[in-house]
XYZ file of C-alpha atoms in Angstrom:
189
model
C 1.820 -11.502 9.170
C 2.131 -12.575 12.808
C 5.088 -11.250 14.826
C 5.966 -11.462 18.508
C 4.889 -8.444 20.570
C 8.422 -7.595 21.745
C 9.544 -6.909 18.130
C 7.021 -4.070 17.600
C 8.363 -0.505 17.419
C 7.013 3.050 17.146
C 5.444 3.667 13.730
C 4.529 -0.003 13.080
C 0.928 -0.715 12.112
C -0.931 -3.633 13.716
C -4.343 -5.182 13.136
C -6.125 -6.011 16.383
C -8.871 -8.552 17.111
C -11.553 -5.958 16.227
C -10.258 -5.950 12.609
C -9.178 -2.307 12.797
C -5.691 -0.898 12.139
C -3.653 0.824 14.851
C -0.399 2.769 14.546
C 2.029 2.332 17.470
C 2.910 5.612 19.205
C 5.055 4.129 21.996
C 6.393 0.613 22.667
C 8.213 -0.551 25.806
C 9.356 -3.999 26.896
C 9.020 -4.436 30.679
C 10.963 -7.192 32.481
C 9.817 -7.345 36.110
C 12.046 -9.115 38.659
C 9.293 -11.657 39.236
C 6.647 -12.762 36.743
C 6.260 -12.722 32.976
C 7.932 -10.025 30.811
C 5.371 -7.858 28.995
C 5.288 -5.350 26.127
C 3.369 -2.113 26.770
C 1.957 -0.529 23.574
C 0.302 2.884 23.224
C -1.595 2.935 19.914
C -3.913 5.184 17.893
C -6.771 3.719 15.861
C -6.249 4.918 12.287
C -9.956 5.073 11.379
C -11.008 7.579 14.056
C -7.896 8.599 16.042
C -8.904 6.936 19.351
C -5.894 6.198 21.568
C -5.579 2.768 23.184
C -3.092 1.303 25.651
C -2.526 -2.462 25.557
C -0.243 -4.938 27.300
C 0.909 -8.202 25.693
C 3.164 -10.983 26.924
C 6.465 -10.517 25.030
C 6.097 -13.887 23.298
C 2.438 -13.320 22.304
C 1.717 -13.208 18.552
C 0.328 -9.943 17.115
C -0.925 -9.394 13.542
C 1.298 -6.787 11.851
C -0.020 -4.942 8.808
C 2.605 -3.938 6.263
C 2.337 -0.379 5.102
C 3.844 0.854 1.856
C 5.914 4.018 2.342
C 6.485 5.877 -0.899
C 7.368 9.405 -2.030
C 4.483 11.457 -3.422
C 4.342 14.989 -4.840
C 1.823 17.456 -3.370
C -0.422 18.914 -6.084
C -3.232 20.962 -4.471
C -5.889 21.067 -1.751
C -9.650 21.410 -2.277
C -12.951 20.394 -0.640
C -12.180 16.687 -1.109
C -8.851 16.904 0.726
C -5.185 17.131 -0.190
C -4.163 15.692 -3.556
C -0.847 13.911 -4.106
C 0.677 12.199 -7.143
C 2.911 9.134 -7.231
C 5.855 10.284 -9.440
C 6.461 6.737 -10.741
C 2.944 5.688 -11.779
C 1.373 9.208 -11.994
C -1.600 7.925 -9.963
C -3.309 10.571 -7.861
C -4.346 10.051 -4.247
C -6.732 12.252 -2.222
C -5.802 12.376 1.471
C -8.335 13.583 4.075
C -7.461 16.520 6.340
C -7.569 14.255 9.420
C -4.469 12.387 8.132
C -2.569 15.593 7.228
C -3.299 17.282 10.592
C -0.920 20.060 11.660
C 1.348 19.457 8.639
C -1.188 21.226 6.365
C 0.263 24.783 6.481
C 3.729 23.515 5.528
C 2.618 21.807 2.295
C 3.817 23.595 -0.848
C 2.880 22.843 -4.439
C 5.445 20.410 -5.872
C 6.803 19.406 -2.418
C 7.887 15.770 -2.140
C 6.522 14.043 0.980
C 6.488 10.443 2.168
C 3.015 8.920 2.448
C 2.308 5.687 4.307
C -0.323 3.857 2.242
C -2.354 0.840 3.347
C -5.035 -0.722 1.137
C -4.930 2.253 -1.310
C -5.600 4.860 1.389
C -3.051 7.127 3.082
C -2.745 6.675 6.840
C 0.262 8.926 7.661
C 2.411 11.689 6.145
C 6.036 12.668 6.687
C 7.204 16.093 5.481
C 10.774 17.026 4.549
C 12.609 18.306 7.675
C 13.109 21.817 6.282
C 11.210 24.092 3.896
C 11.637 27.652 2.565
C 9.012 30.374 3.173
C 8.935 34.135 2.758
C 8.510 36.492 5.723
C 5.377 38.539 4.930
C 5.147 40.523 8.162
C 7.651 41.440 10.892
C 8.882 44.437 12.875
C 11.323 46.742 11.045
C 15.046 46.124 11.474
C 16.591 48.307 14.183
C 20.124 49.551 13.517
C 22.661 48.252 16.036
C 20.379 45.503 17.332
C 21.909 42.766 15.156
C 24.378 41.658 17.829
C 21.669 40.850 20.391
C 20.339 37.324 20.655
C 16.698 38.384 21.022
C 14.234 37.192 18.408
C 11.222 39.074 17.020
C 7.827 37.706 15.876
C 7.183 37.181 12.167
C 4.386 35.815 9.943
C 5.404 33.520 7.071
C 3.799 33.191 3.621
C 1.994 30.020 4.809
C 0.346 31.904 7.707
C 2.515 30.329 10.426
C 3.852 32.617 13.169
C 7.480 32.127 14.195
C 10.400 33.977 15.781
C 13.236 35.323 13.612
C 16.538 37.135 14.362
C 16.394 40.964 14.347
C 18.261 41.274 10.983
C 15.465 39.457 9.044
C 13.193 41.928 7.199
C 9.836 41.571 5.433
C 10.298 39.852 2.040
C 13.270 37.733 3.174
C 13.094 34.023 2.329
C 14.024 31.820 5.301
C 14.435 28.096 6.029
C 12.203 26.699 8.819
C 11.839 23.288 10.480
C 8.526 21.738 9.384
C 8.125 19.949 12.739
C 7.606 23.171 14.735
C 8.048 26.150 12.376
C 11.275 27.309 14.054
C 13.781 29.504 12.176
C 16.932 27.744 10.887
C 18.686 30.192 8.544
C 18.247 32.677 5.699
C 17.532 30.871 2.393
C 20.557 30.634 0.078
C 18.620 31.314 -3.155
């Protein structure tokens, strides 16, 4: 479907003249005092990850590809990639590691994620904002140090290193942000 360049936003997927799909990383409409207004797009080619910068006149037509965004349940990972199941149709989908990227350590069996699917292949993943992991290694708790605001290093059950408050001990389940692995709070369960 053709749309005008100025309507494109971050996360949209477009099909360029080369027939390949690109996901928009950054979009900006520029209106100079003199001359034609333009739309600056920074894009990443989905097939191989190459980044491209392109400028279009704001009224120029661009082919937009519509991507289906649907919840999927993570099942397991093996040599073929990461396997997800559509909870409505029970169809399974294998996603290559290149699409998962740095989200891989945060995937847990049974976790619901949002996959962007185009032409029966996943092109992007969105994890839940927060997830619960167990602290498997950290320094021992020091008595009287709980009031200080200093954090200590810890290793989580998924292998990610993070910083936790001094009162958190080994074996404690904590909530972390999946975007950067930062500590949020002690798990309520």
